[in-house]
mmCIF file of C-alpha atoms and ligand atoms in Angstrom:
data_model
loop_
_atom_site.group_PDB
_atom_site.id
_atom_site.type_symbol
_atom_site.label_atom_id
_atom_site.label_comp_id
_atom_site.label_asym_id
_atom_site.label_seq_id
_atom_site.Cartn_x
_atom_site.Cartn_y
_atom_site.Cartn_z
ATOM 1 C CA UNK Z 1 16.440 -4.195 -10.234
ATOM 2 C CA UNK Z 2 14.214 -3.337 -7.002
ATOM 3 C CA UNK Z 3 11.277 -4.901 -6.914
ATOM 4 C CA UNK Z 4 9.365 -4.410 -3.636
ATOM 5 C CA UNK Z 5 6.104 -4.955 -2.207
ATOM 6 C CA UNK Z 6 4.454 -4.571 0.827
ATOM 7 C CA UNK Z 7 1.703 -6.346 2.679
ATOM 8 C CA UNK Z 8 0.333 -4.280 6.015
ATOM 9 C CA UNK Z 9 -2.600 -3.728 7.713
ATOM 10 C CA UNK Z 10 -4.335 -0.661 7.056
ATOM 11 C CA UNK Z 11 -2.419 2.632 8.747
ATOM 12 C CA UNK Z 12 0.736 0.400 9.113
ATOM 13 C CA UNK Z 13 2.774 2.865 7.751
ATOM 14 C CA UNK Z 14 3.154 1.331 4.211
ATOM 15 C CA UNK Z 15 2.750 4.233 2.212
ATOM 16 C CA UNK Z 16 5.156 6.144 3.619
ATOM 17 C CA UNK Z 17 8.161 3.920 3.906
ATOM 18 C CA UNK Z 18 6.793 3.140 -0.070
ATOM 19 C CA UNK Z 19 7.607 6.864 -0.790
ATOM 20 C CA UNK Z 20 10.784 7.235 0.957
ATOM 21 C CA UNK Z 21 12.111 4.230 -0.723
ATOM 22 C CA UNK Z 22 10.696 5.529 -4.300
ATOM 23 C CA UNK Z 23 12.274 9.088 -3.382
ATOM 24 C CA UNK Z 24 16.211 6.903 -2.187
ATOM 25 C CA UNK Z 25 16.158 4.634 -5.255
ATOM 26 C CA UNK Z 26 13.835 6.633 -7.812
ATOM 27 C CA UNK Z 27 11.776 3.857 -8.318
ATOM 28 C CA UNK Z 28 7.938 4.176 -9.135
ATOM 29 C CA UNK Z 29 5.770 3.903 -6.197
ATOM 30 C CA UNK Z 30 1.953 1.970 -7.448
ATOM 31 C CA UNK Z 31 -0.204 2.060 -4.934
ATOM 32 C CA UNK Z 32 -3.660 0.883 -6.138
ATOM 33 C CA UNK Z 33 -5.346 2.732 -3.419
ATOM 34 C CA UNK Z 34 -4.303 5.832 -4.765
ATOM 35 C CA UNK Z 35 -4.995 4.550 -8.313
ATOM 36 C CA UNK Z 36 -8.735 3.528 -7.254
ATOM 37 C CA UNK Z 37 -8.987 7.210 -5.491
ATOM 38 C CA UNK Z 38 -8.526 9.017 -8.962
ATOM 39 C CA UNK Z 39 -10.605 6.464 -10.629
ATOM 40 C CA UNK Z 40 -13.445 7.020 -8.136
ATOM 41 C CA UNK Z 41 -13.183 11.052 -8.567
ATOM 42 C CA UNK Z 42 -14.822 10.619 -12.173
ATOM 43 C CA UNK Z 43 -18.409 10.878 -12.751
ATOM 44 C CA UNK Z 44 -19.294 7.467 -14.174
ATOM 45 C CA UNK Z 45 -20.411 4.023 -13.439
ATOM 46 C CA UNK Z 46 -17.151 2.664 -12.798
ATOM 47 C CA UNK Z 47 -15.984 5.399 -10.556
ATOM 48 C CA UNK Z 48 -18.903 5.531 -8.585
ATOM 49 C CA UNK Z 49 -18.857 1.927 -7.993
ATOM 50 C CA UNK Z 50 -15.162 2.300 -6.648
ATOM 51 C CA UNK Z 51 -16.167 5.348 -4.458
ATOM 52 C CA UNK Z 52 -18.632 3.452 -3.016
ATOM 53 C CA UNK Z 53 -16.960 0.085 -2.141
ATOM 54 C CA UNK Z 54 -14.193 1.989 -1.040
ATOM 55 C CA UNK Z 55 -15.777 4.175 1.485
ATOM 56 C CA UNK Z 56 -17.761 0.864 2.904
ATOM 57 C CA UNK Z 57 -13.721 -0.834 3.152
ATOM 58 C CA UNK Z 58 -14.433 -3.372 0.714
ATOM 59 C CA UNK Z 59 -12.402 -4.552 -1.776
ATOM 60 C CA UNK Z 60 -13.189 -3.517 -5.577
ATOM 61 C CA UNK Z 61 -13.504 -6.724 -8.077
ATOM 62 C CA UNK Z 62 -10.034 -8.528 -9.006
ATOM 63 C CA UNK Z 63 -10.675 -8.038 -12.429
ATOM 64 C CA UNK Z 64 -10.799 -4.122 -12.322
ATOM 65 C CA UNK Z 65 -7.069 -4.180 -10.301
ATOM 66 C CA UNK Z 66 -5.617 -6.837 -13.107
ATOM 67 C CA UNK Z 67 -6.193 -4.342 -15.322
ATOM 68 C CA UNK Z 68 -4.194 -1.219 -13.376
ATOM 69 C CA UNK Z 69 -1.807 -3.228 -12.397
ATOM 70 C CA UNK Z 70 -0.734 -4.810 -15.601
ATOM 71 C CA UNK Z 71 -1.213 -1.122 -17.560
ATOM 72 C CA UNK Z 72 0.905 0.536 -14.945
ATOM 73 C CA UNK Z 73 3.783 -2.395 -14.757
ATOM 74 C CA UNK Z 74 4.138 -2.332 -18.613
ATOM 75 C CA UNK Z 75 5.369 1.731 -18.717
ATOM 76 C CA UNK Z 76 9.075 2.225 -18.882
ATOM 77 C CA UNK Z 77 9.495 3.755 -15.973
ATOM 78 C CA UNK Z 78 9.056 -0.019 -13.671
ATOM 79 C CA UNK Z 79 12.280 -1.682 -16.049
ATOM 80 C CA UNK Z 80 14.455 -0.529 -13.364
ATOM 81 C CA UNK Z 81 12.123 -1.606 -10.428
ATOM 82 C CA UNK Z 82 9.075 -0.266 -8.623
ATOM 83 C CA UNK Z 83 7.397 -0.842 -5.157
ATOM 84 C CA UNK Z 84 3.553 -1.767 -5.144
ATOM 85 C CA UNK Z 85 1.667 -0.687 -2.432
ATOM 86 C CA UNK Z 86 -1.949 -2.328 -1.795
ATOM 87 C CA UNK Z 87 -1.555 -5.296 -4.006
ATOM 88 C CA UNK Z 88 -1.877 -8.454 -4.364
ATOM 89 C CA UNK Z 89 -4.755 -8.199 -1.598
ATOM 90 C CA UNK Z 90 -6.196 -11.836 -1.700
ATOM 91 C CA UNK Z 91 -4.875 -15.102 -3.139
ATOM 92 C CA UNK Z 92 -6.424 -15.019 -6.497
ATOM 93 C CA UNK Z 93 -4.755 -11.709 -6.891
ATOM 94 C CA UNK Z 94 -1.267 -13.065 -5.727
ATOM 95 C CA UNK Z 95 -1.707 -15.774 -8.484
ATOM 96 C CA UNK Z 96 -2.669 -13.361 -10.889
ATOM 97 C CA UNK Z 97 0.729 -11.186 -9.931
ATOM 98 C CA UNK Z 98 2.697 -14.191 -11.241
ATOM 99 C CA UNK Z 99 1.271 -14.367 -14.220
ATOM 100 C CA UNK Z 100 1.034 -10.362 -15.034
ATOM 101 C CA UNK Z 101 4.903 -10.124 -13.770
ATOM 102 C CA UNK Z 102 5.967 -12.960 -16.551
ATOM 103 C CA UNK Z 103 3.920 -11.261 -19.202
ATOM 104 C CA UNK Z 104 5.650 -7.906 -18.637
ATOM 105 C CA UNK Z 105 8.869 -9.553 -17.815
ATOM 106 C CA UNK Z 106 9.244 -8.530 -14.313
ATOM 107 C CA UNK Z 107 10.375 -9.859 -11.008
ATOM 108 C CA UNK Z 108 8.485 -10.296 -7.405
ATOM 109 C CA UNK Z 109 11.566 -9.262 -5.502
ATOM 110 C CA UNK Z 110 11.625 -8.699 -1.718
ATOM 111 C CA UNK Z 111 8.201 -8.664 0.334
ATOM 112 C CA UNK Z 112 8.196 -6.728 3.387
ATOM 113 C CA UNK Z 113 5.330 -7.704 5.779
ATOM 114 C CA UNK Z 114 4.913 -5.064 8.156
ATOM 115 C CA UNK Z 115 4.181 -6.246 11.921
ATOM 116 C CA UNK Z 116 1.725 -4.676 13.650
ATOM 117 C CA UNK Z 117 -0.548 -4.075 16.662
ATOM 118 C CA UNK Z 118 -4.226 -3.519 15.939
ATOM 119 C CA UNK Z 119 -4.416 -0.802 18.911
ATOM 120 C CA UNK Z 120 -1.763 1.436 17.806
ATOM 121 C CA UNK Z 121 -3.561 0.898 14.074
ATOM 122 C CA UNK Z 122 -6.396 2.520 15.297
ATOM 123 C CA UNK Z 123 -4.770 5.711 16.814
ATOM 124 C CA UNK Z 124 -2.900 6.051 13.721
ATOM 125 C CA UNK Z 125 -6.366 5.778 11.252
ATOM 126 C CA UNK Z 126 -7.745 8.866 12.910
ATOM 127 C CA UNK Z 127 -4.747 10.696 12.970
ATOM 128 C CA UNK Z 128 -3.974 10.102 9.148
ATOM 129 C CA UNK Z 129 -4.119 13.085 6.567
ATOM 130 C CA UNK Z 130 -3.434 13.000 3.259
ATOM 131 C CA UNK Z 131 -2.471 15.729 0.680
ATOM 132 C CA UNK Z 132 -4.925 16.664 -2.071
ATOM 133 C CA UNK Z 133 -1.743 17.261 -4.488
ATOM 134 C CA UNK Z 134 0.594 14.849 -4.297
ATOM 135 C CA UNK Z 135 -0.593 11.930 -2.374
ATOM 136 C CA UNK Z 136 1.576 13.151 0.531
ATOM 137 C CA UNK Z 137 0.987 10.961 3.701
ATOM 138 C CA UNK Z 138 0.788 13.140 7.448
ATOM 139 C CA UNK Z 139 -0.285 11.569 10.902
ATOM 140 C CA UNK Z 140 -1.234 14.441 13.408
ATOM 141 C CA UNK Z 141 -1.134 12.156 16.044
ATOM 142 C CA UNK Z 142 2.371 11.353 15.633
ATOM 143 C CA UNK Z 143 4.964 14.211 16.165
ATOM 144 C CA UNK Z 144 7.385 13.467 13.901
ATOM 145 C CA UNK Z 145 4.885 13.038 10.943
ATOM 146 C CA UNK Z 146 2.536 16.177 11.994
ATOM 147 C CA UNK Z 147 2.338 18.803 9.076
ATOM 148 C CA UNK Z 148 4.605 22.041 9.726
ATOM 149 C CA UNK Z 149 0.816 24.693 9.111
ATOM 150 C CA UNK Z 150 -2.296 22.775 10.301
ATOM 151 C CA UNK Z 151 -3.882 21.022 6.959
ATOM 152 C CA UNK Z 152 -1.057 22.260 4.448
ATOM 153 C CA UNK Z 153 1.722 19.423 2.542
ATOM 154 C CA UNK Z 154 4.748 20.422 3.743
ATOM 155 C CA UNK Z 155 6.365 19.514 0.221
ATOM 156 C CA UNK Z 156 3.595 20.685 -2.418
ATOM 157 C CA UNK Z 157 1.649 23.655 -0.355
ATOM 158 C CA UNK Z 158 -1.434 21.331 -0.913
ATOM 159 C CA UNK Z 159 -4.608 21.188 1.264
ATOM 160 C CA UNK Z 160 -4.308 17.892 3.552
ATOM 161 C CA UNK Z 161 -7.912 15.701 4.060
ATOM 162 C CA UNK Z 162 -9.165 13.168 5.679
ATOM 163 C CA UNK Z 163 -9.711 9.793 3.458
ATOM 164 C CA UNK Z 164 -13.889 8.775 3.730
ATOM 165 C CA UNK Z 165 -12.628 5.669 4.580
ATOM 166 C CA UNK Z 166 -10.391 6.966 7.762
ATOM 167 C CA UNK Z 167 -12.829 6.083 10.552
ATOM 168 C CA UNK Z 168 -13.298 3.150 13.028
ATOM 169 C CA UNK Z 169 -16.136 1.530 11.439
ATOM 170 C CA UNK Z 170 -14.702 1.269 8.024
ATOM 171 C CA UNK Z 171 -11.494 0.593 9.403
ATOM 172 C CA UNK Z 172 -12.639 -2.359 10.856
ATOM 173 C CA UNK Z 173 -13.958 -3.794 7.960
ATOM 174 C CA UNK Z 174 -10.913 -3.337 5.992
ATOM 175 C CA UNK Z 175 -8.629 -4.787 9.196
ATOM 176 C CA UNK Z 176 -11.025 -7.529 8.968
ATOM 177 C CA UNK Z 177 -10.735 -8.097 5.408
ATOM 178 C CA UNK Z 178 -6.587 -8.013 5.886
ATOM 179 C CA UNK Z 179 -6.729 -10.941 8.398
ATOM 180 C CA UNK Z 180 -9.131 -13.114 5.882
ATOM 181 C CA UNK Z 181 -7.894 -12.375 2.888
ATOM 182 C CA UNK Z 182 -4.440 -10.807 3.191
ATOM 183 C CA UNK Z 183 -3.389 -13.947 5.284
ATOM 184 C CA UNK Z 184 -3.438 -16.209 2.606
ATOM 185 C CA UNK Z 185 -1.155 -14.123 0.768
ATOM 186 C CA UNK Z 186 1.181 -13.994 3.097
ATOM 187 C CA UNK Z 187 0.825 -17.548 3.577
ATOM 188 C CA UNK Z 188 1.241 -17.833 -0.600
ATOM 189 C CA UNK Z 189 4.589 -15.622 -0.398
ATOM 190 C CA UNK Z 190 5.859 -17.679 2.922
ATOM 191 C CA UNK Z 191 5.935 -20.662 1.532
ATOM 192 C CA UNK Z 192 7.992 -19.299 -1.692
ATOM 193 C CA UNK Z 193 10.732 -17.559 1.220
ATOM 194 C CA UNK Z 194 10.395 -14.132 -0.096
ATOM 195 C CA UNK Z 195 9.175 -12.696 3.065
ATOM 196 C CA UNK Z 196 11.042 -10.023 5.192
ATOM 197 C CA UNK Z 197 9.248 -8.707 8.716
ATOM 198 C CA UNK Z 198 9.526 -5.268 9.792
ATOM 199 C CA UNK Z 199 8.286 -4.618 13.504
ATOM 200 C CA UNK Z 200 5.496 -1.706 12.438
ATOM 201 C CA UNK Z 201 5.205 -0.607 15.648
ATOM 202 C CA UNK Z 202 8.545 1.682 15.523
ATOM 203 C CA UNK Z 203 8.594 4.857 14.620
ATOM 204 C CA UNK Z 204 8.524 5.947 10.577
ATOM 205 C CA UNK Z 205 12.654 6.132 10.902
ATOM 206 C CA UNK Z 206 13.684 3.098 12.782
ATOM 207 C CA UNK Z 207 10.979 0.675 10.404
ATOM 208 C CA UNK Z 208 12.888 2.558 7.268
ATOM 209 C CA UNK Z 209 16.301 1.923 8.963
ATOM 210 C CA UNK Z 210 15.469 -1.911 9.151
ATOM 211 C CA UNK Z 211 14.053 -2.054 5.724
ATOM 212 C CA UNK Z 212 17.214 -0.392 4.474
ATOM 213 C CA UNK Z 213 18.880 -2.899 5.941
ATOM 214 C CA UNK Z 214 17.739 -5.409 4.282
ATOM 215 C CA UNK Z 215 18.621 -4.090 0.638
ATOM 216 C CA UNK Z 216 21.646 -3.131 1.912
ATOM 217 C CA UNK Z 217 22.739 -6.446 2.568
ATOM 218 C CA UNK Z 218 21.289 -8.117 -0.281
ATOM 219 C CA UNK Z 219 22.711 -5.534 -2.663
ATOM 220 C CA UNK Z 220 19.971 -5.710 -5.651
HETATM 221 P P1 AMP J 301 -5.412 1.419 0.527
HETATM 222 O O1 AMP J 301 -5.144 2.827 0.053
HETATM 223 O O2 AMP J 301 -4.357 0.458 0.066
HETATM 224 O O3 AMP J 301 -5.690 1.350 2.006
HETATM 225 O O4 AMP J 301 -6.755 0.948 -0.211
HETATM 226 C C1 AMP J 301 -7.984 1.620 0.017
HETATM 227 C C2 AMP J 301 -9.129 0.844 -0.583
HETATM 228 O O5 AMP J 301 -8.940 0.683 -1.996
HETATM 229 C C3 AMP J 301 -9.320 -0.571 -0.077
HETATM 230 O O6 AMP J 301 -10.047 -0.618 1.158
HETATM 231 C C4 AMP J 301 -10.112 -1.190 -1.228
HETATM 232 O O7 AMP J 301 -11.446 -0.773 -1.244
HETATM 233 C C5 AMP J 301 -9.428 -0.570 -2.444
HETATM 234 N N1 AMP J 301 -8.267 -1.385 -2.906
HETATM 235 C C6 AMP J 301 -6.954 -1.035 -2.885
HETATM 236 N N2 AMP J 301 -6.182 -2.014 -3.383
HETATM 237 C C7 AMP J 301 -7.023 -3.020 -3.721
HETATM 238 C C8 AMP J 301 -6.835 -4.324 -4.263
HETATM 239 N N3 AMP J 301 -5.612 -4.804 -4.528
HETATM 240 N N4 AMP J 301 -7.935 -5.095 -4.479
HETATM 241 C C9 AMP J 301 -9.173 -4.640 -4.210
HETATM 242 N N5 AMP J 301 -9.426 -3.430 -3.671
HETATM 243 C C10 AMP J 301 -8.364 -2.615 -3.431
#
């Protein structure tokens, strides 16, 4: 079974080398950003709430990702493994992962922490679109990741957009909040051994080639 999850900065790149892994081993990609996003598209208190800590680049209350997280882990499609993207995001969430994992009988597999400078972050948060359809991540600031029509998915046809929460200022606050927080996970998940680095800095190939080669050698 693959279990993976990743712990980046924001714009490291995580979402992408999430998908192409979900795409190689058909695995279920979770990312609770994306999860949040459709959440905070509805017209009620909840989602409103979620729209607006996300476009300030807080983070929304544990309690409300406990309960995504241990919905989405439970469906059938995670028995064979699953990568999640975004989470756990502070130590009481890493905690919590334990304990949801047990209860739905899964495993915390390999943790990829992906290395990264903050300056080549912040070209990469400008440059990042995202399709409307299928979640699709583009960088037009990076050749080899540049859509093939200006603002069009390549794969679904879909219109491509800029996430609210793509600029410096909330960038900041969310690189911020990954040094505070996030650093005591990785702390939490160092201490246990789990922990593979990835230089982020490469392009999207060579990171995938290194993460590859990890599973490769470990086999499961
Ligand atoms: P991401 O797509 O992973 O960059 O997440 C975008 C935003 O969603 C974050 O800045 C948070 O506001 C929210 N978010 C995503 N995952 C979590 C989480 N595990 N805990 C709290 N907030 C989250």
């Amino acid at each position: 079974m693959k279990s993976i999850m990743f712990i980046a900065p924001p714009a490291a790149g995580k979402g992408t080398q999430a998908e192409m892994i979900a795409n190689k081993y058909h695995i279920p990609h979770i990312s609770t950003g994306d999860i949040l996003r459709e959440i905070a598209r509805e017209d009620t208190e909840i989602g409103n709430y979620i729209y607006e800590t996300m476009a300030s680049g807080d983070l929304v209350k544990d309690e409300i990702t406990y309960k995504l997280i241990e919905n989405r882990l439970s469906l059938d499609d995670c028995k064979n493994g699953f990568i999640i993207d975004g989470f756990p995001r502070n130590y009481e969430q890493a905690v919590e992962y334990n304990k949801i994992l047990e209860r739905v009988n899964l495993k915390l597999g390999y943790v990829f922490v992906l290395d990264i400078d903050k300056k080549t972050l912040e070209k990469r948060i400008t440059g990042r679109r995202v399709c409307e359809g299928c979640n699709a991540v583009y960088n037009i600031n990076e050749e080899s990741t540049t859509p093939h029509i200006e603002s069009i998915c390549d794969i679904c046809g879909g219109k491509l957009y800029q996430r609210k929460d793509d600029n410096l200022e909330s960038f900041r606050t969310r690189y911020q909040n990954y040094l505070e927080k996030t650093a005591t996970v990785l702390k939490y998940y160092e201490h246990q051994n789990v922990t593979y680095h990835i230089d982020g800095n490469k392009s999207v190939e060579e990171v995938a080639t290194q993460i590859d080669d990890i599973i490769n050698k470990k086999g499961n």
